[in-house]
Each structure stands twice: as C-alpha cells, then as structure tokens.
C-alpha cells in the first residue's frame, strides 16, 4: 500500500514574513492520524528559516532543484550535500519550468537526479507533455523518453528512493486540470513501463499528479488508483487550500 504525499512547490514566491505565516498555518492545521505526508519546497533562501519552523514536525522539507555537482565553480547552483546540511529531504528535479524556461535537458536532469539519490535527498522527478505533444498523440512517448533518461543514468533501483510527478505542461499554472481519467491513464502507463523492469518498484513508487490541483478537484484526482497525491503550485501558497488538498489525499489513501 502506497502512502499519499502532497508537496507544495512555492516557486519564486514569498517573503520571510509570509513564509513564517504559511508554515505556522500548515503546522497548526495539519490533519492528524491520516496516511498522508505533506511537504513544502520553498525558494532556497527560505530553507534555513523553514527548517527551523518545521523542527519536531512531520512535514517534509524540499528544494526546487539540486545541482548536478557536489561543489565548485557552478555559479547559481546549490548541491545535494548543502541541501542535506539544511535539512532537506526532497528536491524537485525536471520541473517543466526548468526544462522550458531554462533549457534543462533530459541529460542534465538525470545528472541532478543522480546527485540527489547519491546524497540521500529524495528527488521528485517531474515529467509531462506539452499541449502540442498531447494533441499530436505523443504523450506516452514523451514521458517514456523523460523516464528513460533517468533509468539509463541511475537505474530502476534508484526509484526506490524517488518520487515521480506527472505534470502535463498545459495544466501547470493555467487553471486547466487534467481530468482524473486523463491523469490516471498516464500514471498507469508509467507504472506499467516501470513494471517491465521491476514489478516491486512499479508497485511501490509514489506517482503524484501536478497541474492546477486545488481544494475542489483534489479529491476526484486522488481517488484514482495510480494517483498517490499531488505536487501543488499555486494552491500551496494558501494555508486553507493546501490543507484541504492534504486532507483529500489522506481520505483517499
Ligand atoms: C507545479 O508548479 O508543479 C504546479 C503543479 O503548479 P500549479 O499547481 O500552480 O499548476
């Protein structure tokens, strides 16, 4: 049985004061005794502050990316050992905003993923197709290619220590959500693909859905057999909507 997981991707939002209030609100309202884990991924600069606030809680702390190197002349990057030192258990890799706005390739994403695994930071690997690709009937090919880059670099076993997030690009930050059936179809495909290499890994790996998840649509998405929770952008910036999504995941686990 897979535990549910809901992770907030705060992207480039917040001030130290708004972050303090958001974390306080999450800690105060987190549902107890449910089979769901919650996590937050603040911008790097807020990680030490959030780590301190989360001390003694079950809420997971994550980063929004991770370097493909451990240290050295890599201006602007933050490495897995640094994230680890500041208490990060998770790191998003391959977010479509990184792929599309910053030109991150499958190869670079695989190297970032590998570094996270190597240092015991659990990568949340984001994969998903653009609208154009979906309309051309290429959805499965696109996610297969993105997954193959990871499998070829890090191997199927690495997924014992990772999370996958299926995030159709056309649903991210657009208010347009995949229907539960559309999302389930891709999640099942991903699991099937992994099962061809290792059925245990395929059965155990958490596959989150991301793309305009909110308090109103979370329940029906999380009710699908292969959807194990969500990676949430906009709706994770408000205490009430984030908590409602966590609650919905807890009820569907
Ligand atoms: C995301 O950024 O991963 C995301 C899913 O954003 P949103 O929920 O705002 O679509």
Short mmCIF file of C-alpha atoms and ligand atoms in Angstrom, two decimals:
data_model
loop_
_atom_site.label_atom_id
_atom_site.label_comp_id
_atom_site.label_asym_id
_atom_site.label_seq_id
_atom_site.Cartn_x
_atom_site.Cartn_y
_atom_site.Cartn_z
CA UNK A 1 0.00 0.00 0.00
CA UNK A 2 1.45 3.36 -1.03
CA UNK A 3 1.25 6.32 1.36
CA UNK A 4 -0.13 9.52 -0.06
CA UNK A 5 2.10 12.54 -0.42
CA UNK A 6 1.26 16.18 -1.10
CA UNK A 7 4.12 18.59 -1.77
CA UNK A 8 3.83 22.34 -2.16
CA UNK A 9 6.05 23.93 -4.78
CA UNK A 10 6.16 27.57 -3.75
CA UNK A 11 8.18 28.56 -6.84
CA UNK A 12 9.64 32.09 -6.61
CA UNK A 13 7.12 33.45 -4.10
CA UNK A 14 7.14 34.73 -0.55
CA UNK A 15 8.82 36.99 1.96
CA UNK A 16 10.24 35.85 5.28
CA UNK A 17 7.04 37.07 6.95
CA UNK A 18 4.60 35.41 4.53
CA UNK A 19 6.62 32.19 4.69
CA UNK A 20 6.53 32.26 8.50
CA UNK A 21 2.74 32.64 8.46
CA UNK A 22 2.26 29.95 5.83
CA UNK A 23 4.34 27.40 7.74
CA UNK A 24 2.67 28.28 11.05
CA UNK A 25 -0.73 27.81 9.45
CA UNK A 26 0.23 24.46 7.93
CA UNK A 27 1.61 23.20 11.22
CA UNK A 28 -1.49 24.30 13.11
CA UNK A 29 -3.97 22.67 10.73
CA UNK A 30 -2.27 19.52 9.51
CA UNK A 31 -4.65 16.54 9.68
CA UNK A 32 -3.56 14.02 12.29
CA UNK A 33 -3.58 10.24 12.03
CA UNK A 34 -4.04 10.10 8.26
CA UNK A 35 -1.89 8.05 5.88
CA UNK A 36 -0.57 11.13 4.15
CA UNK A 37 2.71 13.01 4.24
CA UNK A 38 2.96 16.70 3.48
CA UNK A 39 5.99 18.58 2.24
CA UNK A 40 6.97 22.10 1.20
CA UNK A 41 9.57 23.35 -1.27
CA UNK A 42 10.40 26.99 -0.53
CA UNK A 43 12.81 29.13 -2.53
CA UNK A 44 16.40 28.30 -1.45
CA UNK A 45 16.87 31.41 0.67
CA UNK A 46 13.98 30.49 2.95
CA UNK A 47 15.12 26.90 3.54
CA UNK A 48 17.00 27.56 6.82
CA UNK A 49 14.06 29.53 8.22
CA UNK A 50 11.52 26.88 7.22
CA UNK A 51 13.77 24.07 8.51
CA UNK A 52 13.76 25.74 11.90
CA UNK A 53 10.00 26.17 11.91
CA UNK A 54 9.45 22.56 10.89
CA UNK A 55 11.69 21.13 13.60
CA UNK A 56 9.87 18.40 15.51
CA UNK A 57 7.08 18.19 12.92
CA UNK A 58 6.41 15.51 10.32
CA UNK A 59 6.27 17.99 7.44
CA UNK A 60 8.93 17.26 4.85
CA UNK A 61 11.25 19.97 3.56
CA UNK A 62 12.35 20.11 -0.05
CA UNK A 63 14.20 22.27 -2.55
CA UNK A 64 13.00 23.26 -6.01
CA UNK A 65 16.11 21.93 -7.75
CA UNK A 66 19.50 20.41 -6.97
CA UNK A 67 22.90 20.73 -8.62
CA UNK A 68 24.41 18.02 -10.79
CA UNK A 69 27.74 18.53 -8.96
CA UNK A 70 28.80 18.42 -5.30
CA UNK A 71 30.76 21.68 -5.13
CA UNK A 72 32.96 24.01 -7.15
CA UNK A 73 32.68 26.67 -9.83
CA UNK A 74 28.97 26.34 -10.60
CA UNK A 75 27.57 29.82 -10.03
CA UNK A 76 23.94 29.88 -9.01
CA UNK A 77 23.69 26.19 -8.15
CA UNK A 78 23.00 24.54 -4.78
CA UNK A 79 24.24 21.00 -4.19
CA UNK A 80 22.65 17.98 -2.56
CA UNK A 81 25.15 17.96 0.37
CA UNK A 82 24.21 21.62 1.06
CA UNK A 83 20.52 20.81 0.96
CA UNK A 84 21.10 17.86 3.23
CA UNK A 85 23.00 20.02 5.74
CA UNK A 86 19.99 22.32 5.96
CA UNK A 87 17.51 19.50 6.48
CA UNK A 88 16.05 18.98 3.02
CA UNK A 89 14.66 15.52 2.47
CA UNK A 90 13.24 16.23 -1.01
CA UNK A 91 14.31 18.02 -4.18
CA UNK A 92 12.19 18.66 -7.26
CA UNK A 93 14.05 17.84 -10.48
CA UNK A 94 12.99 18.30 -14.07
CA UNK A 95 10.15 20.72 -13.40
CA UNK A 96 8.74 21.86 -16.74
CA UNK A 97 9.60 25.48 -15.89
CA UNK A 98 13.25 24.40 -15.62
CA UNK A 99 13.01 22.34 -18.80
CA UNK A 100 11.29 25.02 -20.86
CA UNK A 101 12.35 28.40 -19.44
CA UNK A 102 15.93 27.43 -18.55
CA UNK A 103 16.58 24.83 -21.21
CA UNK A 104 17.35 21.94 -18.85
CA UNK A 105 17.88 18.78 -20.89
CA UNK A 106 16.97 15.21 -20.01
CA UNK A 107 20.69 14.53 -19.52
CA UNK A 108 21.17 17.40 -17.06
CA UNK A 109 18.01 16.42 -15.20
CA UNK A 110 19.25 12.84 -14.94
CA UNK A 111 22.55 14.10 -13.52
CA UNK A 112 20.72 16.26 -10.96
CA UNK A 113 18.52 13.29 -10.05
CA UNK A 114 21.55 11.05 -9.64
CA UNK A 115 23.25 13.52 -7.28
CA UNK A 116 20.13 13.75 -5.12
CA UNK A 117 19.95 9.96 -4.89
CA UNK A 118 23.68 9.70 -4.12
CA UNK A 119 23.32 12.05 -1.15
CA UNK A 120 20.09 10.72 0.28
CA UNK A 121 17.85 13.56 -0.88
CA UNK A 122 14.66 12.11 -2.39
CA UNK A 123 14.17 13.52 -5.89
CA UNK A 124 10.67 14.34 -7.11
CA UNK A 125 11.13 13.73 -10.83
CA UNK A 126 8.71 15.80 -12.91
CA UNK A 127 7.69 14.52 -16.33
CA UNK A 128 4.93 15.50 -18.69
CA UNK A 129 3.95 16.57 -22.17
CA UNK A 130 3.08 19.93 -23.71
CA UNK A 131 -0.36 20.58 -25.20
CA UNK A 132 1.09 20.28 -28.69
CA UNK A 133 2.57 16.89 -27.86
CA UNK A 134 -0.70 15.68 -26.31
CA UNK A 135 -2.67 16.80 -29.36
CA UNK A 136 -0.21 15.00 -31.61
CA UNK A 137 -0.80 11.79 -29.64
CA UNK A 138 2.75 11.78 -28.26
CA UNK A 139 2.05 11.82 -24.51
CA UNK A 140 3.29 8.30 -23.77
CA UNK A 141 6.36 8.73 -25.99
CA UNK A 142 7.31 11.94 -24.21
CA UNK A 143 7.03 10.56 -20.69
CA UNK A 144 8.81 7.36 -21.80
CA UNK A 145 11.73 9.38 -23.13
CA UNK A 146 11.93 11.51 -19.98
CA UNK A 147 11.83 8.37 -17.82
CA UNK A 148 14.36 6.51 -19.97
CA UNK A 149 16.90 9.28 -19.40
CA UNK A 150 16.63 8.59 -15.67
CA UNK A 151 16.54 4.80 -15.95
CA UNK A 152 19.60 4.75 -18.21
CA UNK A 153 21.58 7.01 -15.90
CA UNK A 154 20.52 5.91 -12.44
CA UNK A 155 18.78 2.54 -12.91
CA UNK A 156 15.39 1.25 -11.89
CA UNK A 157 16.52 0.65 -8.29
CA UNK A 158 17.01 4.38 -7.78
CA UNK A 159 13.22 4.74 -7.90
CA UNK A 160 13.05 3.04 -4.51
CA UNK A 161 14.35 6.37 -3.22
CA UNK A 162 12.48 8.76 -5.50
CA UNK A 163 9.03 10.09 -6.29
CA UNK A 164 7.60 10.71 -9.77
CA UNK A 165 5.32 13.65 -10.53
CA UNK A 166 3.30 13.52 -13.73
CA UNK A 167 2.76 17.16 -14.62
CA UNK A 168 1.20 17.85 -18.01
CA UNK A 169 2.74 21.18 -19.01
CA UNK A 170 -0.60 22.51 -20.28
CA UNK A 171 -2.09 22.10 -16.80
CA UNK A 172 0.61 23.88 -14.81
CA UNK A 173 -0.39 27.29 -13.51
CA UNK A 174 -3.12 27.51 -16.16
CA UNK A 175 -6.15 26.61 -14.06
CA UNK A 176 -6.74 23.84 -16.58
CA UNK A 177 -6.53 20.45 -14.87
CA UNK A 178 -6.22 17.03 -16.48
CA UNK A 179 -9.41 15.08 -15.88
CA UNK A 180 -8.99 12.23 -13.39
CA UNK A 181 -9.21 9.77 -16.31
CA UNK A 182 -6.58 11.60 -18.36
CA UNK A 183 -4.20 11.67 -15.40
CA UNK A 184 -4.91 8.06 -14.39
CA UNK A 185 -4.21 6.87 -17.92
CA UNK A 186 -0.71 8.35 -17.87
CA UNK A 187 0.00 7.25 -14.28
CA UNK A 188 -0.99 3.68 -15.19
CA UNK A 189 1.22 3.85 -18.27
CA UNK A 190 4.20 4.99 -16.17
CA UNK A 191 3.66 2.18 -13.67
CA UNK A 192 3.36 -0.34 -16.49
CA UNK A 193 6.56 0.85 -18.07
CA UNK A 194 8.43 0.53 -14.78
CA UNK A 195 6.88 -2.90 -14.15
CA UNK A 196 8.57 -4.19 -17.29
CA UNK A 197 11.86 -3.69 -15.42
CA UNK A 198 10.85 -4.32 -11.80
CA UNK A 199 7.31 -5.01 -10.66
CA UNK A 200 8.05 -4.25 -6.99
CA UNK A 201 9.46 -0.82 -7.78
CA UNK A 202 6.50 -0.13 -10.07
CA UNK A 203 4.05 -1.07 -7.33
CA UNK A 204 5.81 0.90 -4.60
CA UNK A 205 6.85 4.16 -6.25
CA UNK A 206 4.64 7.14 -5.44
CA UNK A 207 3.37 8.90 -8.56
CA UNK A 208 1.98 12.35 -7.85
CA UNK A 209 -0.18 14.38 -10.18
CA UNK A 210 0.60 18.06 -10.68
CA UNK A 211 -1.21 20.71 -12.68
CA UNK A 212 -3.70 23.15 -11.16
CA UNK A 213 -4.64 20.86 -8.27
CA UNK A 214 -6.89 22.76 -5.88
CA UNK A 215 -9.22 22.16 -2.96
CA UNK A 216 -12.13 21.46 -5.32
CA UNK A 217 -10.56 18.95 -7.71
CA UNK A 218 -8.08 17.17 -5.41
CA UNK A 219 -10.46 14.51 -4.13
CA UNK A 220 -11.52 13.15 -7.51
CA UNK A 221 -7.92 13.09 -8.76
CA UNK A 222 -6.60 11.34 -5.65
CA UNK A 223 -9.40 8.76 -5.84
CA UNK A 224 -7.79 7.29 -8.96
CA UNK A 225 -5.94 4.01 -8.45
CA UNK A 226 -2.49 5.16 -9.56
CA UNK A 227 -2.51 8.74 -8.26
CA UNK A 228 -0.75 8.88 -4.92
CA UNK A 229 -1.05 12.57 -4.14
CA UNK A 230 -0.08 15.85 -5.69
CA UNK A 231 2.65 18.33 -6.46
CA UNK A 232 0.88 21.63 -5.94
CA UNK A 233 1.93 25.08 -7.09
CA UNK A 234 -0.49 27.99 -6.73
CA UNK A 235 -2.82 26.33 -4.24
CA UNK A 236 0.08 25.54 -1.89
CA UNK A 237 0.62 29.24 -1.17
CA UNK A 238 -2.57 29.49 0.87
CA UNK A 239 -2.91 27.63 4.14
CA UNK A 240 -6.56 26.66 3.69
CA UNK A 241 -6.28 25.31 0.17
CA UNK A 242 -3.04 23.42 0.88
CA UNK A 243 -4.51 21.82 4.00
CA UNK A 244 -7.70 20.88 2.14
CA UNK A 245 -5.60 19.13 -0.52
CA UNK A 246 -3.60 17.27 2.14
CA UNK A 247 -6.86 16.28 3.81
CA UNK A 248 -8.25 15.00 0.48
CA UNK A 249 -5.12 12.88 -0.04
CA UNK A 250 -5.44 11.46 3.47
CA UNK A 251 -9.01 10.42 2.81
CA UNK A 252 -8.10 8.71 -0.44
CA UNK A 253 -5.06 6.80 0.77
C1 LIG B 1 3.80 22.98 -10.23
O1 LIG B 1 4.41 24.01 -10.35
O2 LIG B 1 4.40 21.92 -10.03
C2 LIG B 1 2.34 23.03 -10.33
C3 LIG B 1 1.70 21.89 -10.43
O3 LIG B 1 1.75 24.28 -10.34
P1 LIG B 1 0.18 24.59 -10.28
O4 LIG B 1 -0.42 23.73 -9.19
O5 LIG B 1 0.08 26.05 -9.96
O6 LIG B 1 -0.39 24.24 -11.61
#
